XYZ file of C-alpha atoms in Angstrom:
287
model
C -131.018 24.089 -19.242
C -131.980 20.856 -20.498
C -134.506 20.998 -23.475
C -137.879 20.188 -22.459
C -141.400 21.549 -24.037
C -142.262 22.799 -20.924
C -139.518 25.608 -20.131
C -137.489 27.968 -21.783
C -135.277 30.968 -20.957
C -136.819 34.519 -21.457
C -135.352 38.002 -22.896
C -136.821 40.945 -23.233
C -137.331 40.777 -26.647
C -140.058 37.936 -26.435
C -141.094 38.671 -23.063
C -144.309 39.891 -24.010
C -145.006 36.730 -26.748
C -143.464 34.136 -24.344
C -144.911 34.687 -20.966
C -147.654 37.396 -21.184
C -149.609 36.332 -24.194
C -148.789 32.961 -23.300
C -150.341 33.216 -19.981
C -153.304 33.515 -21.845
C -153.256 29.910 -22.406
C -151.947 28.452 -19.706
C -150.208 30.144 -16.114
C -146.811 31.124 -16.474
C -144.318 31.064 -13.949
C -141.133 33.569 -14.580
C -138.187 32.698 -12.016
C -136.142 35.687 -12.168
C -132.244 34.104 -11.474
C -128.211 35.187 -11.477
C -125.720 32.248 -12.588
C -123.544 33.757 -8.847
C -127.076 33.595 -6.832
C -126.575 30.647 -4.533
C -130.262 30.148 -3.620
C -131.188 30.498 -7.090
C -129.059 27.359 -7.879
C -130.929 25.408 -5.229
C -134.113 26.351 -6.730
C -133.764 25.891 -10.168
C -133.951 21.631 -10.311
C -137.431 22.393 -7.792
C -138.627 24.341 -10.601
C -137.401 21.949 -13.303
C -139.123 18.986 -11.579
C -142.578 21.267 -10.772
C -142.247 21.807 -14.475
C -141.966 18.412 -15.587
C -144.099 16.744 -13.084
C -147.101 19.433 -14.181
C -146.741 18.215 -18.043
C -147.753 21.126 -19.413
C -150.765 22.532 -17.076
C -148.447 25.762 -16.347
C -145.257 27.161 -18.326
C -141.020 27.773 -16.566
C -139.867 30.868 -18.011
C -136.047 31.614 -16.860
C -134.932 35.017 -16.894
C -130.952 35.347 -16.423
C -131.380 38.914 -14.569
C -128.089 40.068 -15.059
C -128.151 39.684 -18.627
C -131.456 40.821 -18.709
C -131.154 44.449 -16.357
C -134.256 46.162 -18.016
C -136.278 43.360 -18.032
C -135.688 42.979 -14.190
C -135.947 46.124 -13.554
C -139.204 46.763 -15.442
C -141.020 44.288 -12.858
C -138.917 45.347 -9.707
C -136.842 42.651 -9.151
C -134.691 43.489 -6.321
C -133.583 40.386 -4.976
C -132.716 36.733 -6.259
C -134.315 34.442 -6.739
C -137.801 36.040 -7.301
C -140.477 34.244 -8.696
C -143.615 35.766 -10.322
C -146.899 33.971 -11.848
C -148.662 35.087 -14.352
C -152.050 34.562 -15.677
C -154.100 36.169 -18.813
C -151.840 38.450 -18.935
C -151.148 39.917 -15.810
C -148.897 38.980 -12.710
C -150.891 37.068 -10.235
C -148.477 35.977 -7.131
C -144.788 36.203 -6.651
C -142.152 34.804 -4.003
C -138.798 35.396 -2.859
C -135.754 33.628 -2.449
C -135.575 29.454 -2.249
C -138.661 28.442 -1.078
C -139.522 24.558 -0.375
C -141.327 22.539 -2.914
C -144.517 22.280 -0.977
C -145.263 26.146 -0.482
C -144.509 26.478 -4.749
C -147.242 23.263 -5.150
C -149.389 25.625 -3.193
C -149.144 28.495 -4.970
C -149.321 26.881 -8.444
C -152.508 24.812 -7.172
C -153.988 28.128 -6.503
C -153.760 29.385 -9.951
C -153.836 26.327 -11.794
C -157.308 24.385 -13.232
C -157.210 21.043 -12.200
C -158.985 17.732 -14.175
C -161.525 17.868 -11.449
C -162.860 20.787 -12.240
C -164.366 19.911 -15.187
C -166.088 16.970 -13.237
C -167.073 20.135 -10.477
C -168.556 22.080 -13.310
C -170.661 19.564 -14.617
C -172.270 18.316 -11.236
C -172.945 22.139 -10.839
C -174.665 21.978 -13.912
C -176.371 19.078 -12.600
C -177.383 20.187 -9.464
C -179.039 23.472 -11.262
C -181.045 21.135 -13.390
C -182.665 19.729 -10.796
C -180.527 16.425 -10.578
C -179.193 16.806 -6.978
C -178.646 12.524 -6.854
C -176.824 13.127 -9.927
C -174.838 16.057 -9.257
C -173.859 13.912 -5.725
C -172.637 10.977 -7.213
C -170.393 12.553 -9.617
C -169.216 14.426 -6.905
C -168.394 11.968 -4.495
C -166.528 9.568 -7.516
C -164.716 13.052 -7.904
C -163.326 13.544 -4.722
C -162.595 10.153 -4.335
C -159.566 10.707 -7.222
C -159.148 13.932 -6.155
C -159.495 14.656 -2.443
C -156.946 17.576 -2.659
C -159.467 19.965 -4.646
C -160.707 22.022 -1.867
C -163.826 23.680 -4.349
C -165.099 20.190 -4.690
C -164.506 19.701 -1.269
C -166.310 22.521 -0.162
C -169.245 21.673 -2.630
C -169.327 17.775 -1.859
C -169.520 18.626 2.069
C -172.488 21.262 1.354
C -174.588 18.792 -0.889
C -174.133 15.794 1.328
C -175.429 18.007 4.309
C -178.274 19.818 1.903
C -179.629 16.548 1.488
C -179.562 15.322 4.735
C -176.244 13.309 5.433
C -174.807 15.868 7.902
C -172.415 13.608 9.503
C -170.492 12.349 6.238
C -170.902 16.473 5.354
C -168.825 17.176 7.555
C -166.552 14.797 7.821
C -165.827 15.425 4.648
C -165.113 19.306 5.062
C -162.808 18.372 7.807
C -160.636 17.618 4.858
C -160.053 21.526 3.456
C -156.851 22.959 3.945
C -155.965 25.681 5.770
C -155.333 27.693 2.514
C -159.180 27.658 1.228
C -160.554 29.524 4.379
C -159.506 32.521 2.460
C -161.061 31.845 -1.207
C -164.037 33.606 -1.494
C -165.713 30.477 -3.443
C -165.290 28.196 -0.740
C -166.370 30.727 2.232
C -169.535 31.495 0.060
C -170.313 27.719 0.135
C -169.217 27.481 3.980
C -171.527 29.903 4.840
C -174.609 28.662 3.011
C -174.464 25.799 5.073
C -174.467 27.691 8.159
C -178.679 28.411 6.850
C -178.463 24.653 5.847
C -178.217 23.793 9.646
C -180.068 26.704 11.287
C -182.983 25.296 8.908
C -182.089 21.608 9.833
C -184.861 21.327 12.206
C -186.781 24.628 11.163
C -190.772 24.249 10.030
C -191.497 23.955 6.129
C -191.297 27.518 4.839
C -194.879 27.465 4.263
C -195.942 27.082 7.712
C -193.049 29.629 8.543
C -194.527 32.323 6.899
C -197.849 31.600 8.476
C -196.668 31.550 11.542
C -194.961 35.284 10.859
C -197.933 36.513 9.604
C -199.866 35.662 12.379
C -197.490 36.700 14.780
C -194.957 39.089 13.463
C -192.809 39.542 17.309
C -192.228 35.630 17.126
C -188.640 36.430 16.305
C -187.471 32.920 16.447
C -190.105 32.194 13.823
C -188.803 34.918 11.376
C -184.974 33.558 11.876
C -185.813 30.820 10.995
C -187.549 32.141 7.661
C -185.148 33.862 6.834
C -182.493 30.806 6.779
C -185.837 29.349 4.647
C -185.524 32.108 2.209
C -182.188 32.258 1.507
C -181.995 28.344 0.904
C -184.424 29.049 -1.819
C -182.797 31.803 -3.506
C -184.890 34.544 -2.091
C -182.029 36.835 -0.699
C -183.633 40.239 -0.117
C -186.702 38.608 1.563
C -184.468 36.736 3.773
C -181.789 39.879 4.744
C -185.349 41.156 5.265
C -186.545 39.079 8.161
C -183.200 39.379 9.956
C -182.739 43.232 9.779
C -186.675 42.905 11.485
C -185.082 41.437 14.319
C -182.303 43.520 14.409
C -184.790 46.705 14.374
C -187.054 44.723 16.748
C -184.346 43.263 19.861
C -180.378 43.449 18.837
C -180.014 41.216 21.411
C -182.494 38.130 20.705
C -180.128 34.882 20.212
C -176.992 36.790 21.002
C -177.382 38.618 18.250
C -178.410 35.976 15.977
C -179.920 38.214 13.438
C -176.931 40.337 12.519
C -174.701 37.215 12.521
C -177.192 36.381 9.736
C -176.584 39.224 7.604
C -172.975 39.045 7.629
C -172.766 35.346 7.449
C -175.517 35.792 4.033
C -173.069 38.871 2.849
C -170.297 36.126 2.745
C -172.582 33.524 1.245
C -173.587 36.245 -1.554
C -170.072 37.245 -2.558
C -169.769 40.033 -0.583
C -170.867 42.733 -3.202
C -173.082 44.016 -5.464
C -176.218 45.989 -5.303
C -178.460 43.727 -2.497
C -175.474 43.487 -0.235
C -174.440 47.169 -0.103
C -178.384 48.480 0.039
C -178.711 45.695 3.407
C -175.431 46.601 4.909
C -176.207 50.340 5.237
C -179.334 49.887 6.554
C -177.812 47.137 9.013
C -175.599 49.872 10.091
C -178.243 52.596 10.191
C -180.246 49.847 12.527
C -176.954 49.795 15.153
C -176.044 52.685 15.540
C-alpha cells in the first residue's frame, strides 16, 4: 500500500489503538481483505481514492484477514471483502463484497460531519435567539455550497415555509435524497411542517382559543389549535386538542386528529415521557 497519512494496515495487536480509540476522533472504516480475494482487489483503489479524496474527515484501516484469523474472526467476518465503520468506538455500518463507489459515498456521508454543519449549527443557534432573518440567510448561502447536506436541506425548506415562502420551501425539499426519509432528524423537521401548513391559513392562536372556549364541539376550531400549539412549543396542550377530537368523532376530517398525533410523535422524536403517556391514551381512545 502506498504511504499516505490517511490509511494504514491493521493487526490485532493495535486494533484497539488504531481503529477503536481512533474512531473516537474521526470515523474509521476497516476493509477486511485476502491478497487471493478477487473482489477485494477491485475494491481496494475505490477505497484508496475515498480515502484520499476525504483528506482526512474519516480513517482506511486494511486488515489482511488471512494473516489476521482472530482478528476476523472476533468481528465475524465470513466473507471477503467486508467492510465495517466505526465510530466512538463502536461499529456503526458494514457491507459486503465490491460495492460501487457511489453506495460507499453514501454510507460514509451518513456517518461523516460535513463543513456545513457547523454553518447548520450556528443558524440553529440563530434561529433560537430569535434571529429567524439571520438564521435564513446563513442558511440559504449554506446550501448554496452545499446542496448535498440533506439536514440543512430539510431545515432550509422548513424555515423558508415557516416564514411564509412556501413555494421556494418546497422546492427546495424536492432536493432530499431518497436516503434522508429514514433519519429521524430530518422526518422530525418534515413533519413539523405538516402543522406549518395545516396552520397556513388557520386564525391567530388567540382567537383560536376563544373560539374553543366558546364552543368546545367546533372540532375544526380545536385542529386547528392544536397545529397552533405545537408551532409554539406547547406539545401536551396540542396532543391535547387532537385526542378531544379523537374522543369526540374518530371520523371528523378522515381522521384528521389521529393523523395529528402520530405525525406530532414523529415531529417529537418519537419517545420520551409526553409521547408514550399520549400514545396509550390514543390507543385507549380506539379501541
Amino acid at each position: 500500500m502506498a504511504t499516505s497519512p490517511y490509511m494504514t494496515d491493521v493487526t490485532e495487536s493495535n486494533f484497539d489503538q488504531a481503529v477503536l480509540a481512533r474512531s473516537r476522533e474521526v470515523p474509521v472504516l476497516v476493509d477486511f481483505w485476502a491478497a487471493w480475494c478477487g473482489p477485494c482487489r477491485s475494491l481496494m483503489p475505490i477505497l484508496a481514492k475515498l480515502a484520499e479524496e476525504y483528506q482526512g474527515r474519516f480513517f482506511l484501516a486494511k486488515v489482511n484477514s488471512d494473516e489476521e484469523q482472530r482478528l476476523a474472526g472476533r468481528f465475524g467476518v465470513r466473507s471477503l471483502p467486508t467492510v465495517k465503520l466505526f465510530k466512538n468506538g463502536a461499529e456503526v455500518a458494514q457491507f459486503v463484497g465490491a460495492q460501487p463507489e457511489r453506495m460507499i459515498r453514501e454510507l460514509l456521508d451518513a456517518h461523516i460531519g460535513r463543513p456545513s454543519d457547523a454553518l447548520l449549527g450556528a443558524a440553529l443557534d440563530e434561529e433560537a435567539a430569535g434571529d429567524r432573518a439571520g438564521a435564513l440567510a446563513r442558511l440559504e448561502a449554506a446550501h448554496e455550497a452545499d446542496p448535498g447536506n440533506d439536514r440543512l436541506t430539510a431545515h432550509l425548506g422548513r424555515l423558508l415555509c415557516e416564514q411564509g415562502r412556501v413555494a421556494d420551501g418546497e422546492a427546495v425539499l424536492k432536493g432530499l435524497s431518497a436516503r434522508a426519509l429514514g433519519d429521524t432528524e430530518i422526518g422530525a423537521v418534515l413533519a413539523r411542517l405538516e402543522f406549518v401548513r395545516m396552520a397556513a391559513d388557520a386564525p391567530p392562536l388567540a382567537d383560536l382559543e376563544q373560539t374553543v372556549s366558546a364552543h368546545p364541539e367546533d372540532l375544526r376550531a380545536r385542529l386547528s389549535l392544536g397545529a397552533r400549539y405545537l408551532l409554539a412549543g406547547r406539545h401536551e396542550e396540542a396532543l391535547e386538542q387532537w385526542l378531544a377530537i379523537v374522543r369526540t368523532d374518530r371520523r371528523f376530517g378522515d381522521d384528521a386528529a389521529r393523523r395529528a398525533l402520530l405525525t406530532a410523535f414523529t415531529m417529537l422524536g418519537g419517545k420520551g415521557d409526553l409521547v408514550r403517556r399520549y400514545r396509550s391514551l390514543l390507543a385507549a381512545a380506539i379501541t
